Amino acid sequence: MPTVDHYLVLSGLLFCIGAFGLLTRRNAIGVLMSIELMFNSANINFISFSKFLTPQALTGQAFAVFVITIAAAEAAVGLAIVVLMYRNFDVVDVDYIDFMRW
Amino acid sequence: MDSEGLLKYITEEYKDKIIDSGIVGGVATIEVKPGDWESIAEYLKGDMETRFLSVSNYGAVDYREKLGGYQLVITLFSYEFNHKLTMKTLLPAEGEECPEIKTLSAVWPVADWFERETAELFGIVFVGHPDPRHLMLDEDWDGEYPMRRGWSGRDFITKPDK
Amino acid sequence: MGIISKLPAYVERVPGGGIMTTSAEKFLNWSRASSIWYMLFGLACCAIEGLMATGASRYDFDRFGMIFRASPRQADLMIVAGTLTHKMAKRVKILYDQMAEPKYVISMGGCANRGGPFYYDSYSVLKGVDKIIPVDVYIPGCPPRPESVLEACLKLQDKIKKEKLADWAASTD
Amino acid sequence: MFELGGIFEAIGKWLNGFLPPVWVTIISAVITGLAVLGFLSLLALFLVWWERKISAHMQQRYGPMRTGWHGVLQTIADGVKLLQKEDLMPKDADRIVYFWAPIICFGAAFMAYLVVPFGKGIIVQDLNIGILYIIAITTFTVVSLLMAGWASNNKWALLGGMRSAAQIISYEVPLSLAIVGAVMLAQTLSMNGIVSAQAGGFWHWYVFREPLGFLVYYIAATAEANRTPFDIPEAEQELVAGFNIEYSGMKFAMFFLAEFVNMFTVSAIAVTLFFGGWQPLFSFLGFIPSWVWFMGKSLVSVFVLMWFRWTYPRIRVDQLMNFAWKFLLPLAFLNIILVGFGIVVFK
Amino acid sequence: MSLVRQTTNGIYNLILGLAVTVKHLFKHAITLQYPKERWTMPERSRGTVVLLSDTETGKLNCTACLMCEKACPVAAITIEREKNPETKKFEPTSFTIDMGICCYCGLCEKACNFSAIKLTGKYEMSIYDKSELIYDMDFLQKLGRDVKYEKRKRVVKKTAVKKATAKPKTTEARAESGDKKAEGTSSTKDDGDVKEKPKNETEEGKE
Amino acid sequence: MTVKELKTEEFMVNMGPQHPSTHGVCKLVIKMDGEEIKEITPHVGFLHRSIEKIGENRTYAQFVPYTDRIDYVASMNANHAYVIAAEKLGGVEVPERAEYLRVIMAELNRIASHLVWLATFAIDLGAVTPFLYAFREREMILDLFEMTCGQRLTYNYMCIGGVNWDIPKEFEPKLREFLKIFPSRVDDYEDLLTNNPIFLYRTKNIGILSKETAFEYSVSGPSLRGSGVKWDIRKAESYSIYDRFDFDIPVGYNGDAWDRYRVRMREMRESAKIVQQAIDGLPGGDIQTKVPRTWKPPEGEVFTRIEAPRGEMAYHIVSDGSTKPYRMKIRTASFCNLQVLPIIGINHLIADLVAIFGSLDIILPEVDR
Amino acid sequence: MGLAVFYILAAVILVSALFVVTLRNIFHSALMLIVCFFGVAGLYASLNADFLAAVQVLIYVGAVTILIIFAVMVTHQLSGKKIRQYNDQPVPAGLIIISLFLLFVVSLSKTGFEVVKSISSSPTVEGIGKALMTSYVLPFEVVSIVLLVALIGAIVIARKD
Amino acid sequence: MIGNFAYAGIWVLVAIGFVVITFFFARLIRPQRPNPTKSRNYECGEFPLSDSHLQYNVKYYLFALIFVIFDVEVVFLFPWAAVFRALGLFAFIEMLVFLAILIFGLIYAWKKKALQWV
Ligand code: SF4
Ligand code: SF4
Ligand code: SF4
């Protein structure tokens, strides 16, 4: 049976991959996808804690639902911004936008 | 107005431009000079007495043997007054020559395709035509004009005279 | 790949293998023959008779398991129904080439066969569809009756049923 | 006597006798999987034939006649023929995506049957999130259609893929909301639980408790299954063939199969949620095996879908969206509120 | 209020549509089950062109007058003729019709004054090989053998043309005559008893 | 912050020559923005069979079969247009009975043609069943034609000076039976389509053709009448014997696809009415005036037109006094009607384009000839 | 058995996640993201969180990735100019990430968790429902506000007027 | 629990296996005759006018956006529906508030013409 550590290491790895994508991607959509990966790694933590530490209370699971909600809202707004960016600057390149300082 | 009345009206109105007029096959017919082709068309369309808003037919006849040129024939028509008028003009041409004439597609948009068709089939150049591509023929048609009399070309077989 | 085209040669060496291959062949041929999907593609007058009227209730292609597919990728049969002009011939060739094997062609009506009434004095009609693509069955007529089209389909089925595994499954790559 | 539920249990028991539990799980999963696959293939064969027959008779034709008795073997012939069809892939296509799209499409359609209660005790896994599981797993269909449309590198396919994705997601919201209504009544998400909650005569069926919910569900389900009047994605007259335009042979067959499987899925869910699943019409009719009831009801529902298809014109894509968001969605909300009131008041 | 009316109207019309289709579901199919059933072809049916022979002598009626050749709009007919030294009359030595370009217009039949050429109700003429589209004299004669007709009087006035009647046999003309093109018609034949169907007395009649 | 319009890539796509809804071999190159159509360029000529050239090399009688192929959906009307022109050219009188038969056939063919249109239009909108119902009725008309002239599609029925065949004796009872059941069949179609909300949504306010545009592009036939112009050559320039019959000219109001649909549906009923009157008043007598085998009309030219199911069909024949026409120009309705498509089709969705194309009732041989 | 399942799922998740951040074609990245999410859903299922597994698929696969794919199609001209997918610092970024991970592992090894032996698996849907309706009422209502704000914000941003 | 979902996992493999095996079987018996035209894209009998991996119109995007929000909402509705009867009126009112806020969102979207296909 995997222990809580297994899950934590997995979630750590996933988080790091997401962070790596966040740092290296220039495409704003790519950045958003990396962020979604990081959200997921957080959720894995919540759920493994919920299973291993508080199996009765389901706190972790309830939290994970909220996190998913926030992630979805974030994706919606984030992608709307990407579309807006594309519309105004004709690119989806985060570096470029940073340069523009709007 | 019936055909005669119409013909009378038009011949009086545009006396100086009309070479010939008459009733052919029940339709009032006038013949004009190629130079007046477009201007008289415009008049006829705008004239409140005639109101030729529509084109019923528009084509060419290869009269090179008989009259030494191509005859353009346009039949105008008015929904309002229910009368029609045929207008003709003779474009002199010899042999393989391509005569030129002003386009009517600005006057009647529907003339667009009629002219494209006539242009590719008879080799009449419509000056100022907005879209002088081939209409009926293949895009890579070799540039000859198949509706001219006596034309022959790629696998064209004339019906044996039996 | 079409490995199956080479299979009979091996299987037939085994006792009883001959029967096996022939019955497999029969089954496969039967399936192809009774599920001919034709391409929704008409050219001229013949299309009204050959595709629309024959597909309608009175004659009903569906009885033969024939339904239309608009995409050549999913069609087995191209019914060249109507006059083929030089301009269109190029496109027909493209469509034929884009059909997936195994594919069949029925040439319907005089125009597709030999140019029909437009054989003489026409500067734009291709005189026979077989000049650009191979044809399996010709139907004379102008236009042929829907029954003639059905008959041609039966003939095509006969032809398919006689096919050899090696012939249709062989690949050229 | 003809109840099949016991058979599966018996097999499970027998396997348990000599194998470690892990292997029992794997083997029984594979067996049930194959059994359902077989059932679905037969079902699809039947449904395709049936649709052709029904449409033919509605149009005063016969439909397939020359392969077997009244053409019963027609779909087999079609299938075998598709097997022999050359498999094409445009050279500009996205190879991997192009390959996986039909697999995912069929897989998503198939996976839903994990929780469909075919009869009393005939259910592969009665997950306690049953209905949610179906909603979740069928979203893969959208993904597969988008993949197919995108990978083909064909404009018609892309249009079809985008359209169907937009359509399915739009109708998913009212669909889920309509299902929520049934869940509120049954107080459980498990499919078996929902069926059991409707026991005891047809007046207990939820279609009579929340007819509005049923209406919303059925309309949305028609759209989810891509049936006319909502068959926009493959609209033959507009998009030639829609997302599957470049597919041929077996890959096309998978889309085709998935379409019919999906049609049965939505019918099965409709029956489960609103028509008492495998419950008989009256309790004294219980001697008829439960799976007969289930299949009978589902097939009636499938027939209605077919009936729609051969009667109505196709709706336009923007009207389709408007209909989902401006008509069905408010209705679905209204349904939830009404059901809630009903429960609170009548308890 | 109009919204309600619109909706009810819409639903009513949707149901109306469903009613129409389901009504037809229980109507009899009007399909002709082709290889098993065939229509009785109308007498004037303009199908394959045949050459008619004299019922007694079995010789072609054609006098090689070339009227049909002249009348044919597509020049599908080619006739070569020779003067028979005995009778001092022309006889066709070769008579070919190119069925690939024939447009089944019937002008040849109209032009012929000797009831020698006729368009019949035969339609099952599909072939595998294009060269067989050119029908020669023998074949045309063979096709015309079972065609019943009435010898046309020299018509002076062209009114109320009395048509030669023909009752085409429904079975495969080609398969029967067992000629060069007979192969490959098995499926049309082996369907057993072939029924002849009168053209619908409007489908209603059958319900 | 100013927000710019989202730039989307407009793309061009070929619709046709092989496309289910172009009814033959028409190619529309459309520029689309998403699903919205920004520009339509029709490409025609895929069926250009050079019939005009052929016309110069055939005798007048030999050309009749070719007229069948100009509008194969309504061959009788196409025959009619040609023989009227030729008769006018040569001053040939037509017997009374032949005129009646011509009208019966032409009107029946108008019904058949509208049925084909209905079938394809319905299928364009995704309704398959009306297609089969419409073809069922069309078959009944074809049966009538077949028993009269032996062909189902290319009739070659009319000839210069009359008609080629008299009607057989079974014709009349069959025709009466058809006329009896036909209105109820039209009711069926109307039940399936006319007020069906989905159908209304798909056709109302779609592809509005204004009167002015219709005039400029010389649109004719039901497409013109759908825009509210009460114009029908059968009434306005009464040819043949149409002045003896009592019928209405249905017109629409908005000129949208639905109006064009309604006009055609009602026209079918009107045509049935004409046929009824014609068969009731069918006189006896000759069916053909004798025209010599080598018929030579006098030198001259003639321009006549008739109301074909799709609109004005006109012949301009120039004769040089020989057995063959010197020049034959054929004006067809679809040739002009198709030209309005780029005007009324833009800014619609691609699904609407299909509906508009269907409602204009274009058939390609008429465009290309 | 449990461990095997875990490792398989972990492999799926990590490999697909790696693909997500490295693939050149953004559409393929989005598809790999789906695989990754599906793997995570499997992980949830193996952690007795069946409701969450379904939600994961429903929201992430069914909604978020579809949205991402749509955004890709809206904004991305895959045919035209190739947008550069990466900036110039993959190496420093990699180093940062590796050190971050090491830090994480070290801190993890220092921490001890009180693992409670999980008893039976109770149905989670009801549990979550109760929790939402009782202890988390406020966050629950706040979520609706968040969603509303997100909706309004997204519409305002994405619409052109 | 894990057993329940193990079925799902194994079924995924079964489904993929089934399809792949069918594909493989088809590969054995089908012919393969490529030609250059065949591997071009189909576009109604012409060669494609342009590449079709093109940037697409925004209209679908807005629907997806709204869909995400409502899908999340559905997720909250399910657990509520499952326990609703037990919790009674209070839960119902809570949910009414929740729904009301979101319906407001819908109305907003409607009024903002985000649901309009322009
Ligand atoms: S063969 Fe006759 S009917 Fe067929 S397309 Fe040619 S002309 Fe038309
Ligand atoms: S039917 Fe017409 S085309 Fe055929 S041979 Fe006779 S005259 Fe010529
Ligand atoms: S068939 Fe008739 S018209 Fe023709 S050559 Fe013989 S006799 Fe003369």
GROMACS .gro file of N, CA and C in nm, chain F residues 6-9 11-19 27 29 33-36 349, chain H residues 42-51 53-60 117-118:
model
  120
  997LEU      N    1  -1.166   4.125  -3.215
  997LEU     CA    2  -1.082   4.005  -3.221
  997LEU      C    3  -1.056   3.971  -3.368
  998LYS      N    4  -0.931   3.968  -3.399
  998LYS     CA    5  -0.898   3.936  -3.538
  998LYS      C    6  -0.911   3.787  -3.559
  999THR      N    7  -0.999   3.750  -3.643
  999THR     CA    8  -1.005   3.609  -3.673
  999THR      C    9  -0.960   3.589  -3.816
 1000GLU      N   10  -0.910   3.474  -3.838
 1000GLU     CA   11  -0.857   3.446  -3.970
 1000GLU      C   12  -0.972   3.410  -4.061
 1002PHE      N   13  -1.104   3.238  -4.377
 1002PHE     CA   14  -1.046   3.133  -4.461
 1002PHE      C   15  -1.138   3.103  -4.577
 1003MET      N   16  -1.076   3.053  -4.680
 1003MET     CA   17  -1.152   3.021  -4.800
 1003MET      C   18  -1.177   2.871  -4.801
 1004VAL      N   19  -1.294   2.838  -4.844
 1004VAL     CA   20  -1.321   2.695  -4.854
 1004VAL      C   21  -1.400   2.669  -4.982
 1005ASN      N   22  -1.370   2.556  -5.041
 1005ASN     CA   23  -1.442   2.516  -5.161
 1005ASN      C   24  -1.567   2.445  -5.121
 1006MET      N   25  -1.678   2.492  -5.170
 1006MET     CA   26  -1.801   2.417  -5.148
 1006MET      C   27  -1.842   2.369  -5.287
 1007GLY      N   28  -1.823   2.247  -5.311
 1007GLY     CA   29  -1.844   2.194  -5.444
 1007GLY      C   30  -1.712   2.184  -5.515
 1008PRO      N   31  -1.705   2.128  -5.634
 1008PRO     CA   32  -1.816   2.082  -5.717
 1008PRO      C   33  -1.886   1.957  -5.664
 1009GLN      N   34  -1.822   1.883  -5.577
 1009GLN     CA   35  -1.897   1.770  -5.523
 1009GLN      C   36  -1.934   1.803  -5.381
 1010HIS      N   37  -2.053   1.853  -5.365
 1010HIS     CA   38  -2.100   1.884  -5.231
 1010HIS      C   39  -2.248   1.851  -5.230
 1018LYS      N   40  -1.961   2.512  -5.801
 1018LYS     CA   41  -1.858   2.531  -5.699
 1018LYS      C   42  -1.873   2.669  -5.642
 1020VAL      N   43  -1.687   2.917  -5.399
 1020VAL     CA   44  -1.571   2.942  -5.313
 1020VAL      C   45  -1.617   3.042  -5.210
 1024ASP      N   46  -1.567   3.351  -4.198
 1024ASP     CA   47  -1.510   3.396  -4.072
 1024ASP      C   48  -1.581   3.313  -3.968
 1025GLY      N   49  -1.513   3.212  -3.917
 1025GLY     CA   50  -1.585   3.118  -3.835
 1025GLY      C   51  -1.684   3.045  -3.921
 1026GLU      N   52  -1.810   3.055  -3.882
 1026GLU     CA   53  -1.912   2.992  -3.966
 1026GLU      C   54  -1.983   3.094  -4.051
 1027GLU      N   55  -1.943   3.218  -4.038
 1027GLU     CA   56  -2.015   3.321  -4.107
 1027GLU      C   57  -1.955   3.344  -4.245
 1340LEU      N   58  -2.494   3.229  -4.200
 1340LEU     CA   59  -2.412   3.114  -4.164
 1340LEU      C   60  -2.412   3.015  -4.279
 1563TYR      N   61  -0.939   1.614  -4.858
 1563TYR     CA   62  -1.060   1.621  -4.940
 1563TYR      C   63  -1.124   1.758  -4.921
 1564GLU      N   64  -1.156   1.820  -5.030
 1564GLU     CA   65  -1.234   1.943  -5.016
 1564GLU      C   66  -1.328   1.953  -5.135
 1565CYS      N   67  -1.427   1.868  -5.133
 1565CYS     CA   68  -1.531   1.871  -5.235
 1565CYS      C   69  -1.475   1.858  -5.376
 1566GLY      N   70  -1.375   1.780  -5.393
 1566GLY     CA   71  -1.326   1.757  -5.528
 1566GLY      C   72  -1.225   1.857  -5.577
 1567GLU      N   73  -1.178   1.941  -5.488
 1567GLU     CA   74  -1.071   2.032  -5.526
 1567GLU      C   75  -0.958   2.010  -5.428
 1568PHE      N   76  -0.844   2.063  -5.460
 1568PHE     CA   77  -0.740   2.062  -5.360
 1568PHE      C   78  -0.767   2.176  -5.263
 1569PRO      N   79  -0.732   2.155  -5.136
 1569PRO     CA   80  -0.766   2.257  -5.037
 1569PRO      C   81  -0.707   2.392  -5.073
 1570LEU      N   82  -0.781   2.495  -5.039
 1570LEU     CA   83  -0.736   2.630  -5.073
 1570LEU      C   84  -0.632   2.681  -4.975
 1571SER      N   85  -0.635   2.629  -4.855
 1571SER     CA   86  -0.536   2.673  -4.758
 1571SER      C   87  -0.527   2.568  -4.650
 1572ASP      N   88  -0.429   2.583  -4.566
 1572ASP     CA   89  -0.417   2.492  -4.454
 1572ASP      C   90  -0.535   2.513  -4.362
 1574HIS      N   91  -0.540   2.429  -4.027
 1574HIS     CA   92  -0.514   2.453  -3.885
 1574HIS      C   93  -0.516   2.603  -3.865
 1575LEU      N   94  -0.636   2.655  -3.872
 1575LEU     CA   95  -0.642   2.799  -3.872
 1575LEU      C   96  -0.700   2.849  -3.743
 1576GLN      N   97  -0.682   2.975  -3.728
 1576GLN     CA   98  -0.727   3.036  -3.606
 1576GLN      C   99  -0.876   3.061  -3.622
 1577TYR      N  100  -0.949   3.027  -3.521
 1577TYR     CA  101  -1.091   3.013  -3.539
 1577TYR      C  102  -1.167   3.125  -3.472
 1578ASN      N  103  -1.291   3.134  -3.507
 1578ASN     CA  104  -1.372   3.243  -3.456
 1578ASN      C  105  -1.405   3.228  -3.308
 1579VAL      N  106  -1.425   3.341  -3.243
 1579VAL     CA  107  -1.440   3.344  -3.099
 1579VAL      C  108  -1.574   3.293  -3.052
 1580LYS      N  109  -1.669   3.280  -3.142
 1580LYS     CA  110  -1.805   3.257  -3.095
 1580LYS      C  111  -1.820   3.133  -3.008
 1581TYR      N  112  -1.755   3.028  -3.048
 1581TYR     CA  113  -1.767   2.908  -2.966
 1581TYR      C  114  -1.702   2.928  -2.831
 1638TRP      N  115  -2.536   3.461  -3.070
 1638TRP     CA  116  -2.445   3.421  -3.177
 1638TRP      C  117  -2.443   3.536  -3.276
 1639VAL      N  118  -2.340   3.615  -3.269
 1639VAL     CA  119  -2.341   3.728  -3.364
 1639VAL      C  120  -2.249   3.696  -3.481
   0.00000   0.00000   0.00000
